[in-house]
C-alpha positions as a LaTeX table, in Angstrom:
\begin{tabular}{lrrr}
\hline
Residue & $x$ (\AA) & $y$ (\AA) & $z$ (\AA) \\
\hline
Met1 & 104.31 & 55.09 & 93.77 \\
Phe2 & 100.91 & 56.59 & 92.90 \\
Leu3 & 98.89 & 53.61 & 94.16 \\
Ser4 & 100.50 & 52.49 & 97.42 \\
Val5 & 99.24 & 53.70 & 100.80 \\
Glu6 & 102.14 & 52.19 & 102.77 \\
Pro7 & 103.92 & 54.72 & 105.06 \\
Asp8 & 107.24 & 54.54 & 103.21 \\
Ala9 & 105.51 & 55.18 & 99.89 \\
Val10 & 103.60 & 58.12 & 101.37 \\
Tyr11 & 106.31 & 59.81 & 103.44 \\
Lys12 & 109.52 & 58.84 & 101.67 \\
Asn13 & 108.75 & 58.97 & 97.96 \\
Glu14 & 111.12 & 60.81 & 95.67 \\
Phe15 & 108.62 & 63.53 & 94.79 \\
Arg16 & 108.28 & 64.53 & 98.42 \\
Arg17 & 112.05 & 64.42 & 98.87 \\
Arg18 & 112.71 & 66.74 & 95.93 \\
Arg19 & 109.91 & 69.00 & 97.14 \\
Phe20 & 111.44 & 69.13 & 100.61 \\
Val21 & 114.84 & 70.10 & 99.18 \\
Leu22 & 113.14 & 72.99 & 97.36 \\
Phe23 & 111.43 & 74.07 & 100.57 \\
Leu24 & 114.66 & 73.90 & 102.59 \\
Ala25 & 116.33 & 76.26 & 100.13 \\
Ile26 & 113.90 & 78.94 & 101.33 \\
Ala27 & 114.61 & 78.06 & 104.97 \\
Asp28 & 118.33 & 78.38 & 104.21 \\
Glu29 & 117.74 & 81.94 & 102.98 \\
Val30 & 116.21 & 82.77 & 106.37 \\
Leu31 & 119.02 & 81.00 & 108.21 \\
Ser32 & 121.61 & 83.02 & 106.31 \\
Ala33 & 119.89 & 86.26 & 107.29 \\
Arg34 & 118.75 & 85.49 & 110.84 \\
Gly35 & 120.68 & 82.46 & 112.08 \\
Ser36 & 117.48 & 80.57 & 112.87 \\
Cys37 & 114.17 & 79.90 & 111.18 \\
Arg38 & 110.69 & 79.73 & 112.71 \\
Ile39 & 108.47 & 77.48 & 110.60 \\
Leu40 & 104.73 & 76.87 & 110.84 \\
Asp41 & 103.77 & 73.56 & 109.26 \\
Val42 & 100.04 & 73.78 & 108.59 \\
Gly43 & 98.55 & 70.30 & 108.72 \\
Gly44 & 101.94 & 68.62 & 108.98 \\
Arg45 & 103.05 & 65.67 & 111.06 \\
Leu46 & 106.34 & 64.78 & 112.67 \\
Glu47 & 106.57 & 61.62 & 110.52 \\
His48 & 106.89 & 63.81 & 107.44 \\
Trp49 & 109.89 & 65.60 & 108.92 \\
Thr50 & 111.61 & 62.51 & 110.31 \\
Ala51 & 111.37 & 60.84 & 106.88 \\
Phe52 & 113.79 & 63.50 & 105.57 \\
Ala53 & 115.79 & 64.18 & 108.74 \\
Asp54 & 119.04 & 63.65 & 106.83 \\
Leu55 & 118.28 & 66.81 & 104.85 \\
Trp56 & 117.70 & 69.20 & 107.76 \\
Ala57 & 118.84 & 67.64 & 111.07 \\
Gly58 & 121.81 & 69.99 & 111.46 \\
Lys59 & 119.86 & 73.17 & 110.75 \\
Pro60 & 118.63 & 75.45 & 113.61 \\
Leu61 & 114.93 & 75.15 & 112.78 \\
Gln62 & 112.02 & 75.63 & 115.17 \\
Val63 & 108.91 & 73.96 & 113.77 \\
Thr64 & 105.34 & 74.40 & 114.99 \\
Leu65 & 103.00 & 71.66 & 113.79 \\
Ala66 & 99.44 & 72.99 & 113.49 \\
Asn67 & 96.62 & 70.46 & 113.25 \\
Leu68 & 93.02 & 70.25 & 114.42 \\
Glu69 & 94.32 & 68.36 & 117.45 \\
Ala70 & 97.65 & 68.78 & 119.23 \\
Val71 & 99.77 & 65.66 & 119.67 \\
Pro72 & 102.67 & 64.86 & 122.02 \\
Val73 & 106.13 & 65.49 & 120.54 \\
Asp74 & 109.39 & 64.65 & 122.28 \\
Asp75 & 111.78 & 66.55 & 119.99 \\
Pro76 & 112.57 & 70.03 & 121.41 \\
Arg77 & 112.81 & 71.45 & 117.90 \\
Phe78 & 109.08 & 70.80 & 117.44 \\
Ser79 & 105.89 & 71.91 & 119.12 \\
Ser80 & 102.35 & 70.83 & 118.34 \\
Val81 & 99.29 & 73.08 & 118.60 \\
Ala82 & 95.58 & 72.72 & 117.90 \\
Ala83 & 94.63 & 75.16 & 115.15 \\
Asp84 & 92.26 & 75.58 & 112.22 \\
Ala85 & 94.11 & 76.33 & 108.99 \\
Arg86 & 91.30 & 78.71 & 108.00 \\
Ala87 & 91.64 & 80.80 & 111.18 \\
Leu88 & 95.10 & 80.75 & 112.74 \\
Thr89 & 93.92 & 83.09 & 115.47 \\
Ala90 & 96.55 & 81.95 & 117.98 \\
Phe91 & 99.26 & 83.59 & 115.86 \\
Ala92 & 99.83 & 87.30 & 115.29 \\
Asp93 & 100.78 & 88.74 & 111.93 \\
Gly94 & 104.33 & 87.73 & 110.99 \\
Ser95 & 104.71 & 85.26 & 113.87 \\
Phe96 & 106.82 & 82.95 & 111.70 \\
Asp97 & 109.56 & 83.27 & 109.12 \\
Leu98 & 108.09 & 80.64 & 106.81 \\
Val99 & 104.87 & 78.65 & 106.40 \\
Tyr100 & 105.05 & 75.14 & 105.00 \\
Ser101 & 102.01 & 73.10 & 103.99 \\
Asn102 & 101.97 & 69.83 & 102.08 \\
Ser103 & 98.72 & 68.42 & 100.62 \\
Val104 & 96.42 & 70.23 & 103.07 \\
Ile105 & 94.62 & 73.10 & 101.35 \\
Glu106 & 92.54 & 70.67 & 99.28 \\
His107 & 91.06 & 69.29 & 102.53 \\
Val108 & 89.85 & 72.45 & 104.29 \\
Gly109 & 86.45 & 72.66 & 102.61 \\
Thr110 & 84.87 & 74.94 & 100.03 \\
Trp111 & 86.55 & 77.52 & 97.82 \\
Met112 & 85.82 & 80.16 & 100.47 \\
Asp113 & 87.51 & 77.96 & 103.10 \\
Gln114 & 90.52 & 77.60 & 100.83 \\
Lys115 & 90.64 & 81.38 & 100.40 \\
Arg116 & 90.62 & 81.84 & 104.17 \\
Met117 & 93.49 & 79.38 & 104.60 \\
Ala118 & 95.53 & 81.08 & 101.88 \\
Ala119 & 94.95 & 84.48 & 103.51 \\
Glu120 & 96.08 & 83.13 & 106.89 \\
Val121 & 99.21 & 81.59 & 105.37 \\
Arg122 & 100.12 & 84.96 & 103.86 \\
Arg123 & 99.33 & 86.78 & 107.11 \\
Val124 & 101.40 & 84.81 & 109.62 \\
Ala125 & 104.68 & 84.74 & 107.65 \\
Pro126 & 106.35 & 86.69 & 104.82 \\
Arg127 & 107.36 & 83.45 & 103.07 \\
His128 & 105.45 & 80.30 & 102.22 \\
Phe129 & 105.64 & 76.96 & 100.46 \\
Val130 & 102.17 & 75.48 & 99.88 \\
Gln131 & 101.76 & 72.30 & 97.82 \\
Thr132 & 98.58 & 70.67 & 96.58 \\
Pro133 & 97.77 & 67.93 & 94.05 \\
Asn134 & 96.80 & 69.13 & 90.59 \\
Tyr135 & 93.18 & 68.55 & 89.58 \\
Trp136 & 94.21 & 67.78 & 86.02 \\
Phe137 & 96.63 & 64.98 & 86.89 \\
Pro138 & 94.86 & 61.73 & 85.91 \\
Val139 & 95.58 & 59.77 & 89.13 \\
Glu140 & 93.63 & 61.08 & 92.14 \\
Pro141 & 96.16 & 60.85 & 95.01 \\
His142 & 93.72 & 60.23 & 97.87 \\
Phe143 & 91.63 & 57.56 & 96.14 \\
Arg144 & 94.72 & 56.10 & 94.42 \\
Leu145 & 92.60 & 55.62 & 91.30 \\
Pro146 & 92.80 & 57.15 & 87.82 \\
Phe147 & 90.08 & 59.52 & 86.59 \\
Ile148 & 87.72 & 59.10 & 89.58 \\
His149 & 87.81 & 62.81 & 90.43 \\
Trp150 & 86.62 & 63.66 & 86.92 \\
Leu151 & 83.51 & 61.47 & 87.16 \\
Pro152 & 80.05 & 62.86 & 87.97 \\
Glu153 & 79.31 & 62.92 & 91.69 \\
Pro154 & 76.66 & 60.13 & 91.60 \\
Trp155 & 79.22 & 57.80 & 90.01 \\
Arg156 & 81.82 & 58.62 & 92.66 \\
Leu157 & 79.27 & 58.05 & 95.43 \\
Ser158 & 78.43 & 54.68 & 93.94 \\
Ile159 & 82.10 & 53.65 & 93.67 \\
Val160 & 82.99 & 54.47 & 97.29 \\
Gln161 & 79.96 & 52.53 & 98.53 \\
Arg162 & 81.15 & 49.46 & 96.65 \\
Arg163 & 84.84 & 49.37 & 97.55 \\
Ala164 & 87.61 & 50.87 & 99.63 \\
Cys165 & 89.62 & 53.42 & 97.65 \\
Gly166 & 93.15 & 54.42 & 98.58 \\
Phe167 & 93.15 & 56.03 & 102.00 \\
Tyr168 & 89.36 & 55.72 & 102.36 \\
Pro169 & 87.42 & 52.71 & 103.68 \\
Arg170 & 84.37 & 51.44 & 101.89 \\
Ala171 & 81.47 & 53.76 & 102.75 \\
Ala172 & 78.87 & 52.10 & 104.97 \\
Asp173 & 76.04 & 54.35 & 103.73 \\
Ile174 & 75.30 & 57.39 & 101.58 \\
Asp175 & 76.13 & 59.78 & 104.41 \\
Gln176 & 79.66 & 58.37 & 104.76 \\
Ala177 & 79.96 & 58.29 & 100.97 \\
Tyr178 & 79.31 & 62.02 & 100.76 \\
Gly179 & 81.91 & 62.59 & 103.49 \\
Ile180 & 84.52 & 60.69 & 101.47 \\
Val181 & 83.68 & 62.33 & 98.15 \\
Asp182 & 83.73 & 65.80 & 99.72 \\
Asp183 & 86.95 & 65.25 & 101.68 \\
Ala184 & 89.28 & 66.73 & 99.06 \\
Arg185 & 88.68 & 69.61 & 96.66 \\
Leu186 & 91.55 & 69.54 & 94.18 \\
Leu187 & 92.82 & 72.77 & 92.68 \\
Thr188 & 93.94 & 73.92 & 89.24 \\
Phe189 & 96.85 & 76.18 & 88.31 \\
Asp190 & 94.51 & 79.15 & 87.88 \\
Ala191 & 92.89 & 78.49 & 91.26 \\
Met192 & 96.26 & 78.40 & 93.02 \\
Arg193 & 97.31 & 81.59 & 91.25 \\
Ser194 & 94.12 & 83.24 & 92.52 \\
Leu195 & 94.71 & 82.03 & 96.08 \\
Phe196 & 98.35 & 83.14 & 96.08 \\
Pro197 & 98.49 & 86.09 & 93.66 \\
Asn198 & 101.97 & 87.26 & 94.67 \\
Ser199 & 103.56 & 83.81 & 94.61 \\
Glu200 & 105.29 & 81.76 & 91.97 \\
Ile201 & 103.16 & 78.72 & 91.13 \\
Val202 & 105.58 & 75.90 & 90.40 \\
Arg203 & 104.49 & 72.83 & 88.45 \\
Glu204 & 105.77 & 69.50 & 89.81 \\
Arg205 & 105.85 & 67.29 & 86.74 \\
Val206 & 105.71 & 63.64 & 85.80 \\
Gly207 & 106.86 & 63.63 & 82.22 \\
Phe208 & 104.74 & 66.24 & 80.45 \\
Leu209 & 101.95 & 66.08 & 83.09 \\
Thr210 & 101.69 & 68.34 & 86.13 \\
Lys211 & 101.33 & 66.17 & 89.24 \\
Ser212 & 101.29 & 68.90 & 91.89 \\
Leu213 & 101.19 & 72.67 & 92.21 \\
Ile214 & 103.34 & 74.62 & 94.67 \\
Ala215 & 102.81 & 78.24 & 95.68 \\
Ile216 & 106.22 & 79.66 & 96.64 \\
His217 & 106.91 & 83.11 & 98.05 \\
His218 & 110.33 & 84.09 & 99.44 \\
\hline
\end{tabular}
């Protein structure tokens, strides 16, 4: 499950399903209080939601999918908007009941970019569920290789110029290699606690190892 890049392995794996159940428990709290729930999914795609439709299809959710580019959606429960996770300027404070984000904050850039995203998540909703892979888990989830994220940068650049890795094609030159190596900045427990100081940081485990970190506030 850690090495495949096939859609079913990505969208329907058991870790994501258990994670989604945990997220929906927060949505259910909102539904109990308000009767509906406005959700902003930062960086999410409709395929992620349809993979677990059996878990939420009967719930009165309104989901806004925020990505760098808007895409057509034909389900009235969803809307798609173009937005930058680091500056959600289209949305006023408290525009949503709940923010959901799965494996996105590691992709927004530098530590300062990650801080801006975290601040925006906290601003636009009183509740959030933000997941990211753990830096200290031995298998890097984007490259689908063990230990590569712990190697010195010149070694990583050399590897991606020699072979395709996980979701990334083989780099054609050093410029593309830098783009691949810099695409994801994985976070530690302490980093997530700093980004979300008022949240519970939940460890998603594989045996005794922490696979992912989830900032939860509800």
